[in-house]
Coordinates of C-alpha atoms and ligand atoms in Angstrom, one line a residue:
M1 CA 7.7 66.1 -32.2
I2 CA 6.8 62.7 -30.7
E3 CA 9.7 60.8 -28.9
T4 CA 9.1 57.3 -27.9
I5 CA 11.0 56.2 -24.7
A6 CA 11.9 52.7 -23.9
T7 CA 10.7 51.5 -20.5
Q8 CA 10.0 48.3 -18.6
P9 CA 7.1 47.3 -16.6
Y10 CA 6.7 47.7 -12.9
D11 CA 4.7 45.0 -11.1
D12 CA 2.9 47.1 -8.6
Q13 CA 0.8 49.4 -10.5
K14 CA -2.5 47.9 -9.7
P15 CA -5.0 50.7 -8.7
G16 CA -6.6 50.3 -5.3
T17 CA -9.9 51.7 -4.2
S18 CA -9.3 55.0 -5.7
G19 CA -6.4 55.0 -8.3
L20 CA -2.7 54.1 -7.6
R21 CA -1.3 55.6 -4.4
K22 CA 2.4 55.5 -3.4
K23 CA 5.0 57.3 -1.6
V24 CA 6.3 60.3 -3.5
A25 CA 9.7 58.6 -3.6
H26 CA 8.2 55.4 -5.2
F27 CA 6.6 57.7 -7.8
K28 CA 9.8 59.2 -8.6
K29 CA 11.6 55.9 -9.8
P30 CA 12.4 56.2 -13.4
H31 CA 9.3 56.3 -15.7
Y32 CA 7.1 55.1 -13.0
A33 CA 4.6 57.8 -13.3
A34 CA 4.9 58.0 -17.2
N35 CA 4.3 54.2 -17.4
F36 CA 1.3 54.6 -15.4
V37 CA -0.1 57.5 -17.6
Q38 CA 0.8 55.7 -20.8
A39 CA -1.1 52.7 -19.5
I40 CA -4.1 54.8 -18.9
F41 CA -3.9 56.2 -22.5
D42 CA -3.6 52.7 -24.0
A43 CA -6.5 51.3 -21.8
A44 CA -8.8 54.3 -22.5
G45 CA -8.9 53.5 -26.3
S46 CA -8.8 56.0 -29.1
S47 CA -7.7 59.4 -27.9
D48 CA -7.9 60.9 -31.6
G49 CA -8.8 64.7 -31.0
A50 CA -10.4 63.9 -27.8
S51 CA -10.3 66.3 -24.8
L52 CA -8.7 65.3 -21.5
V53 CA -8.9 67.1 -18.3
I54 CA -6.0 67.2 -15.8
G55 CA -5.6 68.7 -12.6
G56 CA -4.8 67.7 -9.0
D57 CA -4.8 68.8 -5.3
G58 CA -1.7 70.7 -5.4
R59 CA 0.5 68.4 -3.4
F60 CA 4.2 67.8 -3.8
Y61 CA 5.0 66.6 -7.3
N62 CA 1.7 67.6 -8.6
R63 CA 3.2 70.0 -11.2
E64 CA 5.9 67.8 -12.5
V65 CA 3.6 64.9 -13.2
I66 CA 0.9 67.3 -14.7
L67 CA 3.5 68.8 -17.0
T68 CA 4.6 65.2 -18.1
A69 CA 1.1 64.2 -18.6
I70 CA 0.3 67.3 -20.9
R71 CA 3.3 66.4 -23.0
M72 CA 2.1 62.6 -23.3
A73 CA -1.1 63.6 -24.1
A74 CA 0.0 65.7 -26.9
A75 CA 2.0 62.6 -28.3
N76 CA -0.8 60.4 -27.9
G77 CA -3.2 62.1 -30.1
Y78 CA -5.4 64.1 -27.7
G79 CA -6.8 67.4 -29.3
R80 CA -7.3 69.5 -26.2
V81 CA -6.3 69.2 -22.5
I82 CA -8.1 71.2 -20.1
V83 CA -5.9 71.9 -17.0
G84 CA -6.5 73.8 -13.9
R85 CA -4.5 76.9 -13.2
D86 CA -1.2 75.8 -11.6
G87 CA -2.5 72.4 -11.9
I88 CA -5.1 72.7 -9.3
L89 CA -8.6 71.1 -9.5
S90 CA -10.5 69.4 -6.7
T91 CA -11.7 66.1 -7.4
P92 CA -15.5 67.1 -7.8
A93 CA -14.5 70.1 -9.7
A94 CA -12.5 67.8 -12.2
S95 CA -15.7 65.5 -12.4
H96 CA -17.8 68.6 -13.3
L97 CA -15.3 69.7 -16.0
I98 CA -15.2 66.5 -17.6
R99 CA -19.0 66.3 -17.9
K100 CA -19.5 69.9 -18.8
R101 CA -16.9 70.0 -21.6
G102 CA -17.7 66.4 -22.8
A103 CA -14.2 65.3 -22.3
S104 CA -13.2 61.7 -22.9
G105 CA -12.0 61.4 -19.5
G106 CA -9.6 63.0 -16.7
I107 CA -6.4 62.5 -15.0
I108 CA -6.5 63.5 -11.2
L109 CA -3.4 63.8 -9.3
S110 CA -4.1 63.3 -5.8
A111 CA -3.6 60.7 -2.8
S112 CA -6.7 62.2 -1.3
H113 CA -6.6 62.5 2.5
N114 CA -3.0 60.9 2.6
P115 CA -0.3 63.2 3.9
G116 CA 1.9 65.1 1.3
G117 CA 5.3 66.5 0.9
P118 CA 8.5 64.8 -0.4
K119 CA 8.0 62.1 2.4
G120 CA 4.4 61.8 1.7
D121 CA 2.1 60.1 -0.6
F122 CA 1.3 60.8 -4.3
G123 CA -1.4 59.3 -6.4
I124 CA -2.7 59.1 -10.1
K125 CA -6.4 58.3 -10.8
Y126 CA -8.3 58.2 -14.2
N127 CA -12.0 59.2 -14.6
I128 CA -14.0 58.2 -17.5
A129 CA -16.2 60.2 -19.6
N130 CA -19.2 60.3 -17.2
G131 CA -17.0 62.2 -14.8
G132 CA -16.8 59.4 -12.6
P133 CA -13.7 57.2 -11.2
A134 CA -12.8 54.4 -13.7
P135 CA -14.9 51.2 -13.0
E136 CA -13.0 48.1 -12.2
A137 CA -13.1 46.7 -15.9
V138 CA -11.1 50.0 -16.9
T139 CA -8.8 49.8 -13.8
E140 CA -8.1 46.2 -14.6
A141 CA -7.3 47.0 -18.2
I142 CA -4.8 49.9 -17.1
F143 CA -3.1 47.4 -14.7
E144 CA -2.8 45.0 -17.6
K145 CA -1.2 47.5 -19.8
T146 CA 1.4 48.3 -17.0
Q147 CA 2.3 44.7 -17.0
T148 CA 3.5 44.7 -20.5
I149 CA 4.5 48.3 -21.2
S150 CA 7.7 48.6 -23.3
R151 CA 7.6 52.1 -24.4
Y152 CA 5.8 55.4 -23.9
R153 CA 5.3 58.7 -26.1
V154 CA 6.0 62.0 -25.2
W155 CA 6.1 65.5 -26.8
T156 CA 9.8 66.6 -27.1
E157 CA 9.1 70.4 -26.3
T158 CA 8.3 71.4 -22.8
A159 CA 4.6 71.8 -21.8
P160 CA 3.4 75.5 -21.8
N161 CA 3.2 77.6 -18.7
I162 CA 0.1 76.7 -16.7
S163 CA 0.0 79.4 -14.3
H164 CA -2.1 81.7 -16.6
V165 CA -5.7 81.2 -17.9
G166 CA -5.9 81.0 -21.5
E167 CA -5.0 78.9 -24.6
T168 CA -1.7 77.8 -26.2
R169 CA -0.6 74.7 -28.3
L170 CA 1.6 71.9 -27.8
G171 CA 2.0 70.3 -31.3
D172 CA -1.5 69.9 -32.7
M173 CA -2.9 69.9 -29.3
V174 CA -4.6 72.8 -27.4
V175 CA -3.5 73.5 -23.9
E176 CA -6.5 75.3 -22.2
V177 CA -5.7 76.7 -18.6
V178 CA -9.0 77.3 -16.8
D179 CA -10.0 79.1 -13.4
P180 CA -10.2 75.9 -11.1
V181 CA -13.1 77.5 -9.1
A182 CA -15.6 79.3 -11.7
D183 CA -17.3 76.4 -13.1
Y184 CA -17.9 74.5 -10.0
A185 CA -19.0 77.7 -8.2
E186 CA -21.5 78.2 -11.0
L187 CA -23.0 74.7 -10.6
M188 CA -23.3 75.2 -6.8
E189 CA -25.4 78.3 -7.5
T190 CA -27.8 76.1 -9.6
L191 CA -28.5 73.5 -6.8
F192 CA -28.7 75.7 -3.6
D193 CA -30.6 78.7 -2.5
F194 CA -27.5 81.1 -2.0
G195 CA -29.9 83.9 -1.2
K196 CA -31.5 82.0 1.8
I197 CA -28.0 81.1 3.1
R198 CA -26.8 84.5 2.6
E199 CA -29.9 85.7 4.9
L200 CA -28.9 83.0 7.4
I201 CA -25.3 84.2 7.7
A202 CA -26.4 87.9 7.8
S203 CA -28.7 87.0 10.8
G204 CA -25.7 86.2 13.0
F205 CA -25.2 82.5 12.1
T206 CA -21.6 81.7 12.7
L207 CA -19.6 79.1 10.8
R208 CA -15.9 77.8 10.1
F209 CA -14.6 75.9 7.4
D210 CA -11.2 74.2 7.8
A211 CA -9.6 73.7 4.3
M212 CA -6.7 71.8 6.1
H213 CA -4.1 73.6 3.6
A214 CA -5.6 71.5 0.9
V215 CA -7.4 72.1 -2.4
T216 CA -10.6 73.4 -1.0
G217 CA -9.2 76.7 0.2
P218 CA -9.9 78.8 -3.0
Y219 CA -13.1 77.1 -3.6
A220 CA -14.4 77.7 0.0
R221 CA -13.3 81.4 0.0
E222 CA -15.0 82.0 -3.2
I223 CA -18.2 80.3 -2.3
I224 CA -18.6 80.8 1.5
E225 CA -16.8 84.2 1.9
N226 CA -17.3 86.0 -1.5
R227 CA -20.5 84.7 -2.6
L228 CA -22.4 83.7 0.7
G229 CA -21.1 86.7 2.6
A230 CA -19.3 84.9 5.4
P231 CA -16.7 87.2 7.0
A232 CA -13.3 87.0 5.9
G233 CA -11.5 84.5 8.1
T234 CA -14.4 82.0 8.0
V235 CA -12.3 79.8 6.0
I236 CA -9.3 78.8 7.9
N237 CA -6.0 77.1 6.6
G238 CA -7.3 78.2 3.2
E239 CA -3.8 78.4 1.3
P240 CA -3.2 75.1 -0.4
K241 CA 0.3 73.9 0.4
E242 CA 2.5 71.1 -1.3
D243 CA 2.8 69.3 2.1
F244 CA -0.6 70.5 3.6
G245 CA 1.3 72.6 6.2
G246 CA 2.8 69.2 7.6
G247 CA -0.7 68.1 8.5
H248 CA -2.8 65.1 7.6
P249 CA -5.6 66.3 5.3
D250 CA -8.4 63.9 6.6
P251 CA -11.2 65.6 8.0
N252 CA -11.9 63.4 11.0
A253 CA -12.1 63.5 14.6
V254 CA -8.3 63.2 14.9
H255 CA -7.1 65.2 12.2
A256 CA -9.5 67.9 12.6
A257 CA -9.6 67.9 16.3
G258 CA -8.9 71.6 16.6
L259 CA -12.0 72.4 14.7
I260 CA -14.0 70.0 16.7
D261 CA -12.7 71.7 19.9
Q262 CA -13.9 75.2 18.6
L263 CA -17.4 73.7 18.0
M264 CA -17.7 72.0 21.4
A265 CA -17.0 75.3 23.1
P266 CA -20.2 77.2 24.5
D267 CA -19.1 80.3 22.6
G268 CA -17.9 78.4 19.5
P269 CA -19.6 78.9 16.1
D270 CA -22.9 77.4 15.2
F271 CA -21.5 75.2 12.2
G272 CA -18.2 73.8 11.4
A273 CA -17.0 71.9 8.3
A274 CA -13.7 70.6 6.8
S275 CA -12.6 68.9 3.6
D276 CA -9.9 66.7 2.7
G277 CA -6.7 66.9 0.3
D278 CA -8.6 66.8 -2.9
G279 CA -11.8 68.3 -1.6
D280 CA -14.2 65.2 -2.1
R281 CA -14.4 64.3 1.7
N282 CA -16.5 66.4 4.4
L283 CA -16.8 66.7 7.9
I284 CA -19.8 68.3 9.4
V285 CA -19.9 69.5 13.1
G286 CA -22.5 71.5 14.8
K287 CA -22.3 73.5 18.1
G288 CA -21.9 70.6 20.7
I289 CA -22.3 67.9 18.2
L290 CA -20.3 65.8 15.7
V291 CA -22.3 64.4 13.0
T292 CA -21.0 61.0 11.8
P293 CA -20.9 60.7 7.9
S294 CA -23.4 57.8 7.9
D295 CA -26.0 60.1 9.8
S296 CA -25.1 63.0 7.6
L297 CA -26.0 60.9 4.7
A298 CA -29.2 59.9 6.1
I299 CA -30.1 63.5 7.2
L300 CA -29.2 65.0 3.8
A301 CA -31.3 62.4 2.1
A302 CA -34.2 63.1 4.3
N303 CA -34.1 66.8 3.9
A304 CA -32.6 67.3 0.4
H305 CA -36.0 68.6 -1.1
L306 CA -35.4 71.8 0.8
A307 CA -32.7 72.8 -1.7
P308 CA -34.1 74.0 -5.0
G309 CA -31.8 71.4 -6.9
Y310 CA -33.6 68.5 -5.3
A311 CA -37.1 70.1 -4.8
K312 CA -38.6 67.3 -6.7
G313 CA -37.5 64.8 -4.1
I314 CA -34.8 61.9 -4.6
V315 CA -35.2 58.9 -6.5
G316 CA -33.1 56.6 -4.5
I317 CA -30.0 56.4 -2.1
A318 CA -26.8 54.4 -2.5
R319 CA -24.5 53.8 0.4
S320 CA -21.4 51.5 0.6
M321 CA -21.8 48.3 2.5
P322 CA -19.9 49.5 5.6
T323 CA -21.8 52.6 5.9
S324 CA -24.5 52.4 8.7
Q325 CA -28.0 51.5 7.8
A326 CA -29.4 54.7 8.8
A327 CA -29.9 55.9 5.2
D328 CA -31.9 52.7 4.5
R329 CA -34.6 53.8 7.1
V330 CA -35.1 57.0 5.3
A331 CA -35.2 55.3 1.9
K332 CA -37.8 53.0 3.4
Q333 CA -40.0 55.6 5.0
R334 CA -39.9 57.8 1.8
G335 CA -40.4 54.7 -0.5
V336 CA -37.3 55.2 -2.4
A337 CA -34.8 52.4 -3.6
L338 CA -31.8 51.8 -1.4
Y339 CA -28.6 50.1 -3.0
E340 CA -25.8 48.8 -1.0
T341 CA -22.5 48.7 -2.9
P342 CA -18.9 47.7 -2.2
T343 CA -16.6 50.6 -0.8
G344 CA -15.4 53.1 -3.7
W345 CA -17.2 55.8 -5.2
K346 CA -16.7 54.0 -8.6
F347 CA -19.4 51.6 -7.7
F348 CA -22.2 54.4 -7.7
G349 CA -21.3 55.5 -11.2
T350 CA -23.7 53.1 -13.1
L351 CA -26.6 53.8 -10.6
L352 CA -26.2 57.5 -11.0
D353 CA -26.0 57.3 -14.9
A354 CA -29.0 55.1 -14.9
G355 CA -31.1 57.7 -12.9
K356 CA -31.6 55.1 -10.1
V357 CA -30.2 57.2 -7.3
T358 CA -30.0 60.9 -6.3
I359 CA -27.8 60.7 -3.3
C360 CA -24.8 58.6 -2.5
G361 CA -22.8 58.3 0.6
E362 CA -19.9 56.6 2.5
E363 CA -18.9 56.2 6.1
S364 CA -15.5 57.4 5.0
A365 CA -16.8 61.1 5.0
G366 CA -17.9 61.1 1.5
T367 CA -21.5 62.2 0.2
G368 CA -22.5 63.5 -3.1
S369 CA -25.4 63.4 -5.6
D370 CA -26.1 63.1 -9.4
H371 CA -24.7 66.7 -10.0
V372 CA -21.2 65.0 -10.6
R373 CA -19.8 61.6 -10.4
E374 CA -17.6 62.1 -7.4
K375 CA -18.2 62.7 -3.7
D376 CA -18.0 66.3 -3.1
G377 CA -17.1 67.9 0.3
L378 CA -18.1 71.6 -0.3
W379 CA -21.5 70.2 -1.8
A380 CA -22.3 68.5 1.4
V381 CA -21.6 71.6 3.4
L382 CA -23.6 73.8 1.3
L383 CA -26.6 71.2 1.2
W384 CA -26.4 71.4 5.2
L385 CA -26.3 75.1 5.1
N386 CA -29.4 75.2 2.7
I387 CA -31.4 72.9 5.1
L388 CA -30.2 74.8 8.2
A389 CA -31.4 78.2 6.3
E390 CA -34.7 76.6 5.6
R391 CA -35.4 74.9 9.0
R392 CA -33.8 77.5 11.1
E393 CA -32.8 74.9 13.6
S394 CA -29.3 74.2 15.1
V395 CA -27.5 71.2 13.8
K396 CA -28.1 69.4 17.0
A397 CA -31.9 70.0 16.7
V398 CA -31.8 68.6 13.2
V399 CA -29.7 65.5 14.2
E400 CA -31.7 64.7 17.3
G401 CA -35.0 65.3 15.6
H402 CA -33.9 62.9 12.9
W403 CA -33.2 60.3 15.4
A404 CA -36.3 60.8 17.1
E405 CA -38.1 60.3 13.9
F406 CA -36.0 57.3 12.5
G407 CA -34.1 55.8 15.5
R408 CA -30.5 56.2 16.1
T409 CA -27.8 54.2 14.5
F410 CA -24.7 54.2 16.9
Y411 CA -21.6 53.9 14.7
Q412 CA -17.9 53.6 14.9
R413 CA -15.0 52.7 12.6
H414 CA -12.0 51.4 14.2
D415 CA -8.6 51.7 11.9
Y416 CA -5.5 49.7 12.9
E417 CA -2.9 51.4 10.4
E418 CA 0.3 50.1 9.1
I419 CA -0.1 46.7 10.5
D420 CA 1.9 43.6 9.0
A421 CA 0.3 42.8 5.7
R422 CA 0.7 39.3 6.2
A423 CA -0.9 39.4 9.6
A424 CA -3.7 41.3 8.1
R425 CA -4.4 38.8 5.3
G426 CA -4.2 36.0 7.9
L427 CA -6.9 37.9 10.0
M428 CA -9.2 38.0 6.9
E429 CA -8.8 34.4 5.8
S430 CA -9.4 33.1 9.4
L431 CA -12.6 35.0 9.4
H432 CA -13.3 33.9 6.0
D433 CA -12.7 30.1 7.1
R434 CA -15.2 30.4 10.0
L435 CA -18.0 31.9 8.1
A436 CA -19.9 29.0 7.3
S437 CA -20.0 27.8 11.1
M438 CA -20.8 31.3 12.4
A439 CA -24.7 31.5 12.3
G440 CA -26.1 30.7 15.6
Q441 CA -22.9 31.3 17.8
R442 CA -23.5 33.3 20.8
F443 CA -21.0 36.1 22.2
G444 CA -22.4 37.4 25.5
T445 CA -25.9 38.6 24.7
L446 CA -25.3 38.7 20.9
V447 CA -26.3 35.8 18.6
V448 CA -25.0 35.6 15.0
S449 CA -27.8 35.6 12.6
E450 CA -25.8 35.9 9.4
A451 CA -22.3 35.9 8.2
D452 CA -20.9 36.4 4.9
D453 CA -18.1 37.8 2.5
F454 CA -19.8 40.8 0.8
S455 CA -20.0 40.5 -3.1
Y456 CA -22.0 42.7 -5.4
K457 CA -23.6 42.2 -8.7
D458 CA -24.1 45.6 -10.5
P459 CA -27.7 45.8 -11.3
I460 CA -27.0 47.9 -14.5
D461 CA -24.0 46.5 -16.1
G462 CA -24.1 42.9 -14.5
S463 CA -20.3 43.2 -13.3
V464 CA -19.5 41.4 -10.3
A465 CA -17.1 42.2 -7.3
T466 CA -16.4 39.7 -4.7
G467 CA -14.4 39.6 -1.4
Q468 CA -15.6 43.1 -0.4
G469 CA -15.7 42.7 3.3
V470 CA -16.7 40.2 6.1
R471 CA -20.1 40.8 7.5
I472 CA -21.2 39.4 10.9
V473 CA -24.9 40.5 11.6
F474 CA -26.4 39.7 14.9
S475 CA -30.2 39.2 15.6
G476 CA -31.8 42.6 16.2
G477 CA -29.6 43.9 13.2
S478 CA -26.2 45.0 14.8
R479 CA -23.2 44.4 12.8
I480 CA -19.6 44.1 12.7
V481 CA -17.8 44.5 9.4
Y482 CA -14.3 43.7 8.7
R483 CA -12.2 44.8 5.6
L484 CA -8.7 45.8 4.4
S485 CA -8.3 49.3 3.2
G486 CA -7.4 49.9 -0.4
T487 CA -6.0 53.2 -0.1
G488 CA -3.1 52.9 2.2
T489 CA 0.7 53.0 1.0
K490 CA 2.3 51.2 3.9
G491 CA 1.6 47.8 5.4
A492 CA -2.1 47.1 5.6
T493 CA -4.8 48.9 7.2
L494 CA -7.6 47.0 8.9
R495 CA -11.1 48.6 9.1
V496 CA -13.5 47.4 11.7
Y497 CA -17.0 48.9 11.4
I498 CA -19.4 48.6 14.1
E499 CA -23.2 49.6 14.3
R500 CA -26.1 49.1 16.6
Y501 CA -29.7 50.5 16.0
E502 CA -31.5 52.0 19.0
P503 CA -35.2 52.9 18.2
D504 CA -35.7 54.1 21.8
P505 CA -35.4 57.9 22.0
A506 CA -34.9 57.7 25.8
K507 CA -31.6 56.0 25.0
H508 CA -30.4 58.2 22.1
A509 CA -28.3 60.5 24.5
R510 CA -26.0 57.6 25.3
Q511 CA -22.3 57.9 24.4
T512 CA -21.5 55.9 21.3
K513 CA -18.7 54.1 23.2
E514 CA -20.9 52.7 26.0
A515 CA -23.8 51.9 23.5
L516 CA -21.3 49.8 21.4
A517 CA -19.1 48.4 24.2
E518 CA -20.3 44.9 23.9
L519 CA -20.0 44.8 20.0
I520 CA -16.4 46.5 20.4
D521 CA -15.3 43.7 22.5
T522 CA -16.8 41.2 20.5
A523 CA -15.2 42.6 17.5
D524 CA -11.8 41.6 18.9
V525 CA -12.9 38.3 20.0
I526 CA -14.3 37.2 16.5
G527 CA -11.7 39.0 14.8
E528 CA -8.7 37.9 16.9
I529 CA -7.2 41.4 16.4
K530 CA -5.0 41.7 19.4
K531 CA -3.8 38.2 19.0
R532 CA -2.9 38.5 15.3
T533 CA -1.8 42.1 15.0
G534 CA -0.4 42.8 18.5
R535 CA -2.5 46.0 18.7
S536 CA -4.8 46.4 21.7
D537 CA -6.2 49.7 20.3
P538 CA -7.1 51.2 17.0
D539 CA -5.1 54.2 15.7
V540 CA -8.1 56.2 14.6
I541 CA -11.6 55.9 15.6
T542 CA -14.3 57.8 13.4
Ligands
G16_601 C1 -11.4 56.7 -1.4 C2 -12.7 56.2 -2.2 C3 -13.9 56.0 -1.3 C4 -13.7 54.9 0.0 C5 -12.4 55.6 0.6 C6 -11.8 54.6 1.8 O1 -11.8 57.9 -0.8 O2 -12.9 57.1 -3.1 O3 -15.0 55.5 -2.1 O4 -14.6 54.9 0.8 O5 -11.3 55.7 -0.2 O6 -11.3 53.4 1.0 P1 -10.5 52.4 2.0 O7 -11.5 51.9 3.0 O8 -10.3 51.3 1.0 O9 -9.4 53.0 2.4 P2 -10.8 58.9 -1.1 O10 -11.3 60.2 -0.4 O11 -9.4 58.5 -0.5 O12 -10.6 59.0 -2.6

């Protein structure tokens, strides 16, 4: 039976860069999650008989919200929900399921790389029928619905057990519980030469995959250990935990420091990788070398043709604006298009659907292709392994070879976390006010050639996104970009992205910090970071 529950709007349910993210305690406020789910259903339009995919990264509160969402889907006219066993689906696996099963969309419960547990973060994200994150027009419509909501509908009976694969019913709706890994693993086998990678591993190539106690553990064990023959124990921290084992499931130099240390040891493995809370981010590290996400994108784009799924070559590359311009040089040399989009995977969807690009990537450890409509952590790891299996060179040799051919782009992102939101807004406004007078100004040896606030017109659907980050470009092409994160849950996070191109191979071995020293100092001078935030150093450098 359908029950209609009276509720009242919350004024803070505006989705950020990737869905709605808040502290668990915030999500536990009366009707908070249900309001948002109903707003999704109302904004998504007709659900009559449609299929909906539901899953999450297994974090604390995942199961409760999934069971509520199932009961609400039954009361809102869906014909079928497809849910991962125990509520588990990595973000790329959910994207694949939506596409494969022709679902009208999907609800993904995750706060990605943010910490989990009762004191951690939770999140709800809606993906549309192409498998990708809802575009701005849809997230705006969801937000509008949250502002006027007065009731939500829920099926009165409890939801069926989601711990066993199979089909049951809730009212007129079928509840189909699926193995979260099977379809995804099958897709990976169509893209990569598993035989070649198996041979590489059998020849003594050693690797380690850190699943950070997050959702990728079961996927990595099945693919890397069972299907590719890596020895048991290759996947570490492979049990998904509600609080990620107390860790911060963000595969970067700070939170995956243990893995990186292993790879820096002379007797360490040949290849290391990690993924985040919901399995869409990746970290790639070779023996003695950490690969930046921006370099990884460029290298994957330059070598993708070595994997069977991309043997015909790529048609284009898209990167988010703050991602380094290393991929642009690959696109130019290969004669394929390069698109520069705002931060957020949702901006790649139209380009992928229109067949304009094959590979996309972001500095925030995301890379992916047209196989799904999300970034995909394990996909990046498997493409790297396929490339290494073909080239039979070390990661270091591949990276240095790439720099020798295309030049090196030194790159760092500095994050100032949980700063006062007003101070952060003031900093951005001040930059904005000074943009018009910036060109021609000199800072040490650096001369500003252009300064703007990035805006983007989607070449496919014509939609416009403004205020996407302040860019200061210097003659010679070096850049400093300032923007506020759209994924944090406390205060504001200022991100400062710094890059410099170095064509001369004799200078490629320099330390990044050294190569960027003048730009790093200048970033503080122009951004007035210390003065406005009181912080003298970033919390995280990636
Ligand atoms: C999300 C988005 C990415 C974005 C990242 C960082 O990733 O999907 O497209 O690059 O956030 O965004 P921000 O700089 O606004 O914090 P994830 O892995 O958190 O879903």
